[in-house]
Each structure stands twice: as C-alpha cells, then as structure tokens.
Tab-separated table of C-alpha atoms and ligand atoms in Angstrom:
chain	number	residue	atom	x	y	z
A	700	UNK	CA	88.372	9.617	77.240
A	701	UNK	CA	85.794	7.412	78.873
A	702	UNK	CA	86.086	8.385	82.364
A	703	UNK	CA	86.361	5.334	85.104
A	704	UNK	CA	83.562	7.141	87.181
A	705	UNK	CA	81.024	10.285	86.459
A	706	UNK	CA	78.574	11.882	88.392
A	707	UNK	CA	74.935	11.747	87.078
A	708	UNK	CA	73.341	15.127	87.215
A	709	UNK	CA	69.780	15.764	85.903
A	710	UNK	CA	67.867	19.180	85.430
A	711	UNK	CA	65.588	18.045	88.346
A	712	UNK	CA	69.215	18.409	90.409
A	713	UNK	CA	69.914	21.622	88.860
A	714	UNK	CA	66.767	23.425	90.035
A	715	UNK	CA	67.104	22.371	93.514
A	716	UNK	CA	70.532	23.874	93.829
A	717	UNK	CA	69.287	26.942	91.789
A	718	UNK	CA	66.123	27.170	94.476
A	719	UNK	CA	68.664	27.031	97.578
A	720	UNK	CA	70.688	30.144	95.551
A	721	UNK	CA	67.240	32.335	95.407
A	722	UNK	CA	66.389	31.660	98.887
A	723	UNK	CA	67.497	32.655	102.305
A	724	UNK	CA	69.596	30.103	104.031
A	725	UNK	CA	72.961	29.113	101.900
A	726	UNK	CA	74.271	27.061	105.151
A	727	UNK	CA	72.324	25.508	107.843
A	728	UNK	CA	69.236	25.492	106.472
A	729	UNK	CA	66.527	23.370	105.965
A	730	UNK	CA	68.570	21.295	103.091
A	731	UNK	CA	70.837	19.749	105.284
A	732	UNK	CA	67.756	17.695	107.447
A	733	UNK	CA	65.784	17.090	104.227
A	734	UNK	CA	69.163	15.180	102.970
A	735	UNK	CA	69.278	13.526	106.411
A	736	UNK	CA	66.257	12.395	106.698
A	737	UNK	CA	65.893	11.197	102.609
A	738	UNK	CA	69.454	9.049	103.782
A	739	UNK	CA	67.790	8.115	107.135
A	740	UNK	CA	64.717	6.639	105.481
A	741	UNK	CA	66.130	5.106	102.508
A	742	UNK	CA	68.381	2.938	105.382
A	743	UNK	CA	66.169	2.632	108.078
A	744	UNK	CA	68.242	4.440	110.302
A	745	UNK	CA	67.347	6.572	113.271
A	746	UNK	CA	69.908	9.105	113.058
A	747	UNK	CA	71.852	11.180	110.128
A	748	UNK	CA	74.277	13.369	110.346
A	749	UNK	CA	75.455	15.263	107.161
A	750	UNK	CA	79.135	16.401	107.038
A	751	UNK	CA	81.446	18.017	104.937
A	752	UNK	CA	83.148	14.632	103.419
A	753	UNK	CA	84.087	11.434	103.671
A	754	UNK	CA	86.350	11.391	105.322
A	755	UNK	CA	85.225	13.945	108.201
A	756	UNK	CA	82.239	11.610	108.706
A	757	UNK	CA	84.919	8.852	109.490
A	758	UNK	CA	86.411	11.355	112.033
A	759	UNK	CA	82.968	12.298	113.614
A	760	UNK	CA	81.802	8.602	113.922
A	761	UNK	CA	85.349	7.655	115.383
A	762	UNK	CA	85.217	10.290	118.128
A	763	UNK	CA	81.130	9.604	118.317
A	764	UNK	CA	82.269	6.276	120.146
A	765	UNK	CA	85.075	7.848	122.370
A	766	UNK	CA	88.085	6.122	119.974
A	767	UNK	CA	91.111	8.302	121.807
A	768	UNK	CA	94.905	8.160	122.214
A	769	UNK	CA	96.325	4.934	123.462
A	770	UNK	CA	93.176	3.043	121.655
A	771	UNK	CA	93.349	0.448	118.435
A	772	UNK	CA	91.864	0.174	115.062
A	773	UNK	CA	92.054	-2.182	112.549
A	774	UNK	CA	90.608	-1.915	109.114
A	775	UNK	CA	91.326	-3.518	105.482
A	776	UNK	CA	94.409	-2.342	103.690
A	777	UNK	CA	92.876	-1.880	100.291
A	778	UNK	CA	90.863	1.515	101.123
A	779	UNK	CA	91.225	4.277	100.731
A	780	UNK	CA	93.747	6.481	103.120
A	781	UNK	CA	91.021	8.410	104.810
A	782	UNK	CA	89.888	5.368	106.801
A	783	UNK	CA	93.110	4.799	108.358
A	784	UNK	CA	94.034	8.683	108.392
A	785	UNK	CA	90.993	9.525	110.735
A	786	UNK	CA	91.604	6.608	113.640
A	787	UNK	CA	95.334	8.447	113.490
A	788	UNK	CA	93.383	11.820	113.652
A	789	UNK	CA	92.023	10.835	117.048
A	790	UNK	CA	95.477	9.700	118.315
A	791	UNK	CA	94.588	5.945	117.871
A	792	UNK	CA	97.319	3.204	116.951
A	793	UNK	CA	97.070	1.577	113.417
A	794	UNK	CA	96.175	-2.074	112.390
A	795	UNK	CA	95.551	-3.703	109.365
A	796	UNK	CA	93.830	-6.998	108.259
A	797	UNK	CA	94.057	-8.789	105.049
A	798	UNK	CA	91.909	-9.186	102.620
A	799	UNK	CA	89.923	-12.121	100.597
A	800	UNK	CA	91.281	-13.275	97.304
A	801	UNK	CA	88.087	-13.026	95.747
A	802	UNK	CA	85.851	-10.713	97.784
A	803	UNK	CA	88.644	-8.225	97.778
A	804	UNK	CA	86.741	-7.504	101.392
A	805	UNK	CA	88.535	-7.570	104.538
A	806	UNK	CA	88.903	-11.438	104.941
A	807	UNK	CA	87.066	-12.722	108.246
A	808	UNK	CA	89.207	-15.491	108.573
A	809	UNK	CA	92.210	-13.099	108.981
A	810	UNK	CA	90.186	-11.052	111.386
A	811	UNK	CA	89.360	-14.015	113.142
A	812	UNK	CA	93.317	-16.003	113.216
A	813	UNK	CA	94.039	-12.153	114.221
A	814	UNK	CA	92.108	-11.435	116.946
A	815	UNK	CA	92.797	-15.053	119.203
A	816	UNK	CA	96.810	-13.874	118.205
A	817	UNK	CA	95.725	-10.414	120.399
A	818	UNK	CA	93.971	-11.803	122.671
A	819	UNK	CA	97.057	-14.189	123.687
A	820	UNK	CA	99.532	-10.991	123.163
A	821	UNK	CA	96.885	-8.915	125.323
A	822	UNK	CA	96.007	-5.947	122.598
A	823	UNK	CA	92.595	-6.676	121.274
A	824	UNK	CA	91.374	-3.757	119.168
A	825	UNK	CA	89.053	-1.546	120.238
A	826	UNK	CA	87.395	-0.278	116.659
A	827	UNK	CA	86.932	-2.561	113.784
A	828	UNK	CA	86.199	-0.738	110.461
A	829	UNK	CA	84.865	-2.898	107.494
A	830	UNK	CA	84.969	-1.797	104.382
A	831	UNK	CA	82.466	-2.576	101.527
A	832	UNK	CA	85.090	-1.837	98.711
A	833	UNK	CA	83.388	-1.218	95.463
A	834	UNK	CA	79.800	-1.083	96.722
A	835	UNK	CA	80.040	-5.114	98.096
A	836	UNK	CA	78.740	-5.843	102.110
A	837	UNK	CA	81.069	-7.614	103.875
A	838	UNK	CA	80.103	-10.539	105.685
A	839	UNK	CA	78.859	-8.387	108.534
A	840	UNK	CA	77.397	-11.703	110.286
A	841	UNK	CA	80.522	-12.994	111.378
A	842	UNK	CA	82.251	-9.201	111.915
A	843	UNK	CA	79.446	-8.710	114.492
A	844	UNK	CA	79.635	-12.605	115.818
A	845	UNK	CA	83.633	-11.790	116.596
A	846	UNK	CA	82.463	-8.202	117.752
A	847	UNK	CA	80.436	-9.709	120.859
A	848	UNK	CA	83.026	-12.317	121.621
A	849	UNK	CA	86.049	-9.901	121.431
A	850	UNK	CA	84.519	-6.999	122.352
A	851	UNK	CA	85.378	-4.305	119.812
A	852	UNK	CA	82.995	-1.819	118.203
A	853	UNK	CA	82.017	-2.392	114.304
A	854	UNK	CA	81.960	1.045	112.449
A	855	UNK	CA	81.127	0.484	108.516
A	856	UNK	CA	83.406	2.384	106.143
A	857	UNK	CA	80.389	2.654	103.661
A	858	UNK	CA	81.556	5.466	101.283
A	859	UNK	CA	80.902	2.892	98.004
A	860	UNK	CA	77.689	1.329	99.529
A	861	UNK	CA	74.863	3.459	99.950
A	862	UNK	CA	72.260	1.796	97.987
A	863	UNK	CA	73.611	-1.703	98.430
A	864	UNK	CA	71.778	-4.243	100.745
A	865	UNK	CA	73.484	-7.156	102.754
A	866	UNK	CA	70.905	-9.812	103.163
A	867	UNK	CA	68.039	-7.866	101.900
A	868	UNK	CA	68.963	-5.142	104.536
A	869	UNK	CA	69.895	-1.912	103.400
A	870	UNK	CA	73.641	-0.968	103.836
A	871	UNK	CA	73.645	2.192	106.508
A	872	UNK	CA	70.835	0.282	108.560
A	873	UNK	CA	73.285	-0.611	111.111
A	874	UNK	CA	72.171	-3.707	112.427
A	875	UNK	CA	75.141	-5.148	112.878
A	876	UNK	CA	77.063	-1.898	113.337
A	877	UNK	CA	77.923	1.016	115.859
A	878	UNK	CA	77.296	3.435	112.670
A	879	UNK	CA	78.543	3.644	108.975
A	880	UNK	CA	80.010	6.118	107.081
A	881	UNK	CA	79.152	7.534	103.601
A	882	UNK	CA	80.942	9.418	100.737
A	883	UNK	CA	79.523	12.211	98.104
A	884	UNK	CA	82.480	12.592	96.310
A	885	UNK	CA	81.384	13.132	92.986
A	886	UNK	CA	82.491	9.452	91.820
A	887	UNK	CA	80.572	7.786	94.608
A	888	UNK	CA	77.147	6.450	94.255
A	889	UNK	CA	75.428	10.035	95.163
A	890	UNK	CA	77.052	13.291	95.204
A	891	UNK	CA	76.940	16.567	97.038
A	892	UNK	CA	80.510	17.897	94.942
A	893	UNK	CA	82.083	17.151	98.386
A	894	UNK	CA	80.029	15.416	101.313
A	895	UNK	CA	79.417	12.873	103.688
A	896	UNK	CA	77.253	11.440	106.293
A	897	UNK	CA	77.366	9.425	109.529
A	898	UNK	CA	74.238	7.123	109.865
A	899	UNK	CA	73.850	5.410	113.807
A	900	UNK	CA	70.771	4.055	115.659
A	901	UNK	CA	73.056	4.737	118.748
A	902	UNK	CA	71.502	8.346	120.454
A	903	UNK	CA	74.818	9.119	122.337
A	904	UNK	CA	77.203	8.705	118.901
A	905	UNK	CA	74.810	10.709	116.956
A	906	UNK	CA	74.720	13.731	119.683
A	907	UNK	CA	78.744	13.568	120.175
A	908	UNK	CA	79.307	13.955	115.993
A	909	UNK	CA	76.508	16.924	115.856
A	910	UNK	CA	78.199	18.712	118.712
A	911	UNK	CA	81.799	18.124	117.186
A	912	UNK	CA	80.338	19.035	113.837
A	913	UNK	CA	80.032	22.607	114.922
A	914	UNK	CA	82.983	23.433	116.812
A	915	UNK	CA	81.146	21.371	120.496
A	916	UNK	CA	79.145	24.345	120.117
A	917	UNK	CA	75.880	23.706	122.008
A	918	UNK	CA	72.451	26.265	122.115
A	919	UNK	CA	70.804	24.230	123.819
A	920	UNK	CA	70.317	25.159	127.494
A	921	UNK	CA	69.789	21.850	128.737
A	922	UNK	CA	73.395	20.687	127.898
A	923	UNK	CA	75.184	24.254	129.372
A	924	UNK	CA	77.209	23.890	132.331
A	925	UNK	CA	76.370	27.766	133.208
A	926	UNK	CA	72.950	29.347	133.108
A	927	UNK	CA	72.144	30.946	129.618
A	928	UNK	CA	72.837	34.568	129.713
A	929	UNK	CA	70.616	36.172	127.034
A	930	UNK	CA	69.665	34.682	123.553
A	931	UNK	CA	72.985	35.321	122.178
A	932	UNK	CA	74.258	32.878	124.532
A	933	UNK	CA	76.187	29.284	123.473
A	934	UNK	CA	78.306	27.597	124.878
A	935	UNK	CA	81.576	25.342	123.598
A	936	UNK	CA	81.890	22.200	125.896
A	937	UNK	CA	84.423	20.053	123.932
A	938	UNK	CA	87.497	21.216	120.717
A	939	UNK	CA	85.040	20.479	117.789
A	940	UNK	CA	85.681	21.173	114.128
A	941	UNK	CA	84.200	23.167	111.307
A	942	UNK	CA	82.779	20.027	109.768
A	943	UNK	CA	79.096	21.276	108.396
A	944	UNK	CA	78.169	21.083	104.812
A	945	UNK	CA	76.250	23.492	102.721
A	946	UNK	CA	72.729	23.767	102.007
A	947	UNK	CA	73.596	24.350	97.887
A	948	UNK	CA	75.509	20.678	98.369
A	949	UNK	CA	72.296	19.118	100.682
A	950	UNK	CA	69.834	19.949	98.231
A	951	UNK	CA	71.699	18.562	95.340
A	952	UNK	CA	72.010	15.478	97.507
A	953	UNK	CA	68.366	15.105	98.767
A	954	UNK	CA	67.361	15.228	94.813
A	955	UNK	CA	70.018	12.657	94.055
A	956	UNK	CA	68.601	10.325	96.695
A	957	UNK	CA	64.981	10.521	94.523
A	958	UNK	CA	67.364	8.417	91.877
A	959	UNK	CA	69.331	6.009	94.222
A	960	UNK	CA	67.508	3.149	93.108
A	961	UNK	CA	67.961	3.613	89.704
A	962	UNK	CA	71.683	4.581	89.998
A	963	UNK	CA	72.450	1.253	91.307
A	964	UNK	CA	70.300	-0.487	89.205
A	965	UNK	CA	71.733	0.679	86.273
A	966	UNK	CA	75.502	-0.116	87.842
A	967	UNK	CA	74.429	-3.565	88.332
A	968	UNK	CA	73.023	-3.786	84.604
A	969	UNK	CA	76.050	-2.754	83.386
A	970	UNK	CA	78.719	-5.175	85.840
A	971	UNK	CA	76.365	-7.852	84.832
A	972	UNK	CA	77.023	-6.957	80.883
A	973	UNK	CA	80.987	-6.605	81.892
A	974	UNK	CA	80.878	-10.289	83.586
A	975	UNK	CA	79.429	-11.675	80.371
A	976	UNK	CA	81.303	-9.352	78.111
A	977	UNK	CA	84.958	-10.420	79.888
A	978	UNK	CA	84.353	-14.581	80.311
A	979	UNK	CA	86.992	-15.645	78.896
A	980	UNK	CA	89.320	-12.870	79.267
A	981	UNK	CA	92.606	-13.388	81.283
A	982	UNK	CA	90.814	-11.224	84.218
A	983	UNK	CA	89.044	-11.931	87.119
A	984	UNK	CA	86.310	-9.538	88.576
A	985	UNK	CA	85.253	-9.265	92.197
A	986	UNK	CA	82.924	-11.720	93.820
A	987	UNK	CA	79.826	-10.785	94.961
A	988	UNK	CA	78.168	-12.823	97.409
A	989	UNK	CA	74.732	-14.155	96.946
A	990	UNK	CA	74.180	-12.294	99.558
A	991	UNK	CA	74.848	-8.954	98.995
A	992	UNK	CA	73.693	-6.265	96.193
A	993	UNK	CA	76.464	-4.236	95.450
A	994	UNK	CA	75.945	-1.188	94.692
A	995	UNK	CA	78.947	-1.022	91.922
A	996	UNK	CA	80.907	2.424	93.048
A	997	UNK	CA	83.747	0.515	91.511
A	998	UNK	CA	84.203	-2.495	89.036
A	999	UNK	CA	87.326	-4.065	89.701
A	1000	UNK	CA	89.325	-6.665	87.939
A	1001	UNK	CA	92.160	-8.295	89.145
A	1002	UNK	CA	94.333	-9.674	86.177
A	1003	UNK	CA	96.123	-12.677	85.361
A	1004	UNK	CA	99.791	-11.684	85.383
A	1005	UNK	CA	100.968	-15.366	84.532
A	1006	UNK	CA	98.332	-15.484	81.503
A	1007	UNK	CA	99.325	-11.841	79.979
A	1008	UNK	CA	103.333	-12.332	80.493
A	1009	UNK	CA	105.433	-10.778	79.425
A	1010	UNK	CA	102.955	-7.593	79.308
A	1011	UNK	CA	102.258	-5.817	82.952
A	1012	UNK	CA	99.586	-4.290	84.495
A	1013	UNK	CA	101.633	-1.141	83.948
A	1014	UNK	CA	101.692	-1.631	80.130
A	1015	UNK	CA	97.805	-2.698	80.076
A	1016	UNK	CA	97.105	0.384	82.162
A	1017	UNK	CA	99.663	2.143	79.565
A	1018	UNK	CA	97.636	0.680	76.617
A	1019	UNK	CA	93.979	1.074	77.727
A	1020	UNK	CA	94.671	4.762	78.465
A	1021	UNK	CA	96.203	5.677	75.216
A	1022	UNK	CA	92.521	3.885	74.032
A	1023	UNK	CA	91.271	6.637	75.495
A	1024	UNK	CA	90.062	4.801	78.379
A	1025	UNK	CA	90.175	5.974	81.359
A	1026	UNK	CA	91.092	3.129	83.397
A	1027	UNK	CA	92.135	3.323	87.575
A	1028	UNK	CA	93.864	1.317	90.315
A	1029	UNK	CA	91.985	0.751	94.065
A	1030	UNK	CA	93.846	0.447	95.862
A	1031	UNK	CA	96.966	1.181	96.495
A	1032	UNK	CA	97.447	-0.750	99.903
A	1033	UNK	CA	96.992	1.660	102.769
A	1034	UNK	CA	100.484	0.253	104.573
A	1035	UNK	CA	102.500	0.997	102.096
A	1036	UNK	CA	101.784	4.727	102.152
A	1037	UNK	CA	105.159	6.078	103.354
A	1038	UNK	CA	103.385	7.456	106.587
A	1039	UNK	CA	102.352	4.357	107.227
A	1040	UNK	CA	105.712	2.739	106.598
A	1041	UNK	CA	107.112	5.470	108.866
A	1042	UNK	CA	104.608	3.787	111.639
A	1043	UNK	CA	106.227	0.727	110.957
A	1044	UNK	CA	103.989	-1.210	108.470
A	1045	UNK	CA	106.032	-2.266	105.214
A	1046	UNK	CA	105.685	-5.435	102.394
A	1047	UNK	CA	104.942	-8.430	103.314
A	1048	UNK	CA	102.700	-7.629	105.746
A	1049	UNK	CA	99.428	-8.138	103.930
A	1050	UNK	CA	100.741	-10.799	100.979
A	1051	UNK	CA	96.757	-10.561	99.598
A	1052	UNK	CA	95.991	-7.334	99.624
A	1053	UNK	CA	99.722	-6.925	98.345
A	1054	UNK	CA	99.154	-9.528	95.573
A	1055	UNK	CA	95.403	-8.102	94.501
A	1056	UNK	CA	97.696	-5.008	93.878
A	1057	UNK	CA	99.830	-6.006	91.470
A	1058	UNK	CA	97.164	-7.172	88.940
A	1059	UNK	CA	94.136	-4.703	89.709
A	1060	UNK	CA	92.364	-3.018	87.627
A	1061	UNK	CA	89.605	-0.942	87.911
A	1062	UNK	CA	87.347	-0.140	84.562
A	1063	UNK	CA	84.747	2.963	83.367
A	1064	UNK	CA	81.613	2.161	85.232
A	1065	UNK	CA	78.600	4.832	85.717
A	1066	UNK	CA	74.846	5.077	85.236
A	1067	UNK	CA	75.118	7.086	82.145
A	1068	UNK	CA	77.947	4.919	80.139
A	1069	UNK	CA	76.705	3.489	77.041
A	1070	UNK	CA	77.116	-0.336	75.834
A	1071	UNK	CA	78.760	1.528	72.700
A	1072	UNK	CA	81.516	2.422	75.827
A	1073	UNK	CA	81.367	-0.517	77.263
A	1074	UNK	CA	81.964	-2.520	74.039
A	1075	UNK	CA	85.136	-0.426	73.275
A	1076	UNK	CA	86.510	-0.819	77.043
A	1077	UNK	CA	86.143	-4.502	76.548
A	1078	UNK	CA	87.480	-4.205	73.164
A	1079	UNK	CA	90.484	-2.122	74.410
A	1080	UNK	CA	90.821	-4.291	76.942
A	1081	UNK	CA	91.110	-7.402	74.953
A	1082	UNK	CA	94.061	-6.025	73.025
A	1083	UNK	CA	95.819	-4.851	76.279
A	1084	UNK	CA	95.872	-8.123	77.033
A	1085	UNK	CA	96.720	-9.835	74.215
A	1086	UNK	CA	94.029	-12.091	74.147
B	13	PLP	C1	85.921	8.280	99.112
B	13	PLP	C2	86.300	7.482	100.292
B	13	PLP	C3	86.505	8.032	101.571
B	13	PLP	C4	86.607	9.507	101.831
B	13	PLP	O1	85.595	10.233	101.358
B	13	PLP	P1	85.794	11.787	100.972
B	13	PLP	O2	84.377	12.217	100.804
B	13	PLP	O3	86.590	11.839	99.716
B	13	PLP	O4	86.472	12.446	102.130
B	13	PLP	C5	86.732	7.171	102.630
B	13	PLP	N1	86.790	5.846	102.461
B	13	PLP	C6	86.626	5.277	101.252
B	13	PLP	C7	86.676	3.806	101.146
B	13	PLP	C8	86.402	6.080	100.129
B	13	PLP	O5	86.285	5.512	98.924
C-alpha cells in the first residue's frame, strides 16, 4: 500500500535520539530549547514554545490570549477537530466560517459578510483561527485588515504549514498574527512521533503557555506571591496541565528542522508532477495562490461528481484502495461531528465546505514517494474514474 503520508527519517535523526538515550536528561533538557530555537529561527519568531501535540499547542495559545468561558471563536469547518475541540476546552462558544471553492481556505468573503451580520446582532468574535489546510497561507492580509476593524485576535492553526511562506514571509513569523500553532504528528511536515509548538512575538502569550505548560508551576522568585522558602521551593499560581514534550522527541525534531527545506521542496516537486500528471482528469486540485508556497502536508483533489456519474467518491475511494493505494478524506466538516451537532450546528450550514466534502480526495504525497508511485496513483486513479 502506498501510504497517503510518511514520515522521513534519516540515520542523521536516528543518532540524535540515540545521543539523548546515552545522556542525562530524557525530559527537560537541553533538546527541547535547541528545537525551539531551530523553529524560532527558521520563522523569525521571538518566542517558541514546544508542547506535547497539536493540539495542546492550540490549547496553550488559546489560553496564552485569555480566550475564557462566555468568549467566541470562529474557525474553518474543514480542519481538523482539535481546532475547534480546544476553544471548547477553554469554555469558549463555537463558530464556523465557510470555506473557498477553490482555496479550500476559510473564505474571507464569508468572514467578512459574517462579521458586519455580528456586528448588527451584537456578538463579534473574539478569536479568529485560520487555517492553512494542506500547507496553503491564507490570505492573512485581509484576516488581519478585518482583525483591526472588528477587533478580534488572529491565532494561525499552522499544523500543515511550517515551511510554507505567505508573501515571501515565512509561515509561524506572525506578522499578521497573535501566534500560530504547529503539528509533529508523524504525517505533518516535521515530526517529533507526537509534538507541537506555539510560535508568538507577543512576551505575555508566550509566558502564560510556558507557565500552563507545566502545571502554572513557576521557580522563578520574581513571579511568587510568597517569599521563596529554600531551593526546593515553587510555587503553582494558575490550574496548568502536564503539556511538556520529551527531550528523545525534541532532538528528533531539531534534526528534522536541518531538512525542512528540502522536505517541502521535494512536496512541491512532486504536487507540481501531480498537476501535470492529472490535467485532464475529471478532478480538480487545490489552488494555490501566487502568493503563497505551500508547503504540501496534504494534496487534495476535489472530484467531479457530475463527470464520474454514476461512480461515487465512495466507490473511487473503494477502487483506489483495493489498488493498493492508500488514499484519505480531509476533512470531514468539523460541524457535522455529532458533538458539534449536539451544540447545535447541523447541514446546511456551511453548503461549501459541505459540497468540497462530497467529492474530496486526498492522494499519497511525501518526500520519499517515487514517480514509479506517483505514476501508479495517477494510473489507479484514472481507472477509478473512468476516464
Ligand atoms: C494535526 C492537526 C492538529 C492537531 O495536531 P496533533 O499534533 O495531532 O494534536 C490540529 N489542527 C490541524 C489542522 C491538524 O492537521
């Protein structure tokens, strides 16, 4: 089976995980700030903070700006459930805006129609959360235009971006962001086996996710509210969480970041090869702006289900995995989870994101896949759909 995603792992990788077995420190130990800092530089960042996953970095950066019971965030409804899951995690109400047809981003045109609707019914949100599905920016221009007229914070779900650039800038920068939010999961651009990072320029965010990282555990004397009573003394100011990540995974990902580059170069070799390979084909891949290098987590196609009748995305899903391909969906949209439907979303509500559903598609795509692979995913693909 040719997997949809695979994590690259070189011997380079191996003997810095081996190195961080010999030594002293398994957890909190000098990894975890040489991972920071190799994410910090390659974005151009001031602060890092490395995390156990995904999706707790979503958590830390949403309590990092104060997002609390009683407040609002919207995001896009093709994501995955951890972006939504976290706002609920800090007691915060639920929104969701559709997406572009052709982006398959969170459409700013919906964002905008959206936010003059809330401002007449007086319930403007308070967090926005783009997210760069497959690896692709969104237009983060306009998100932070609406940002200063509305007044809502901008955090970047960034978990298939790092590596990607938005008008030459490097995604995780946060120019036009509060902070962003990265994913190691082994499919993801980088991996750590599990991890993830919050990246801010904003000193007060970056303090508040440390300190909830580690239970609101502080050493540091200057931030007690009693004196220090020995050495031995710390103090917990605030209900924190167990959210800290290993050395063995930070040195993995510090030698991963060495390859970055290449990872997404490669990725965009290959969705360039897939563009040319499918023209033609009853299937339409996501845009990509002029502006923006993805970095390819994800290459999605959205088919033509008037072109393939009578077959169905189920039965070209059906026929590409008994290929031995080892085809996906993203996403399944985040409203029509069941808990969210219990919150009160349902169909209907998002008709694009609903529609981009029904037809997507997502196909093999990792630095190490062949063109031999590619060739028979296309050529799999071409029978699925009768073409
Ligand atoms: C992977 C992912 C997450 C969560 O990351 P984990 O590391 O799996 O917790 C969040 N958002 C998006 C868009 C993702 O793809």
């Amino acid at each position: 089976m040719i997997p949809y995603g695979r994590q690259t792992i070189s011997e380079d990788d191996v003997a810095a995980v081996v190195e961080v077995l010999r030594g002293d420190w398994l957890t909190q130990g000098p990894a975890v700030e040489r991972f920071e800092r190799a994410v910090a530089e390659h974005c151009g960042v001031e602060h890092a903070i490395a995390c156990a996953n995904g999706t707790a970095a979503l958590h830390l950066a949403y309590l990092g700006l104060g997002l609390a019971p009683g407040d609002l965030l919207w995001t896009s409804p093709n994501t995955f459930v951890a972006t939504a899951n976290a706002a609920r995690f800090c007691g915060a109400d639920m929104g969701f805006v559709d997406i572009e047809r052709d982006t398959l981003n969170m459409s700013v045109d919906a964002l905008e129609a959206r936010l003059a609707d809330a401002e007449r019914s007086g319930r403007l949100p308070d967090v926005v959360v783009p997210v760069h599905f497959g690896g692709a920016a969104c237009d983060m221009m306009r998100i932070s235009e609406l940002s200063r007229r509305y007044g809502f914070t901008v955090v970047e779900d960034a978990s298939h971006a790092i590596g990607g650039a938005y008008r030459g800038t490097p995604v995780g920068a946060c120019e036009r962001s509060s902070a962003a939010v990265f994913s190691f999961h082994p499919v993801k651009i980088v991996t750590t086996g599990e991890g993830g990072m919050v990246v801010t320029n904003d000193d007060a965010i970056a303090e508040r996710a440390r300190l909830l990282r580690t239970h609101g555990i502080t050493r540091d004397p200057m931030e007690m509210e009693h004196c220090a009573e020995g050495p031995w003394y710390y103090e917990q100011l605030e209900l924190g969480f167990n959210y800290r990540i290993t050395d063995i995974q930070c040195a993995l990902g510090a030698s991963q970041m060495r390859r970055l580059d290449e990872f997404v170069a490669r990725r965009n070799e290959l969705a360039r090869r897939y563009d040319e390979l499918l023209a033609g084909l009853p299937v339409a891949p996501q845009r990509v702006p002029d502006d923006v290098l993805s970095a390819y987590h994800l290459y999605v196609v959205r088919l033509d289900l008037g072109a393939i009748g009578p077959r169905t995305r189920t039965e070209v899903f059906a026929w590409m995995r008994a290929s031995e391909v080892g085809v996906n969906v993203h996403y399944i949209p985040v409203h029509l989870q069941p808990y969210y439907e219990r919150l009160g979303f349902g169909r209907g509500d998002l008709p694009e994101a609903e529609r981009y559903y029904a037809g997507a598609l997502t196909l093999p795509l990792y630095p190490a896949m062949s063109e031999d692979d590619q060739d028979a995913v296309v050529a799999a693909l071409r029978e699925a759909v009768g073409a």
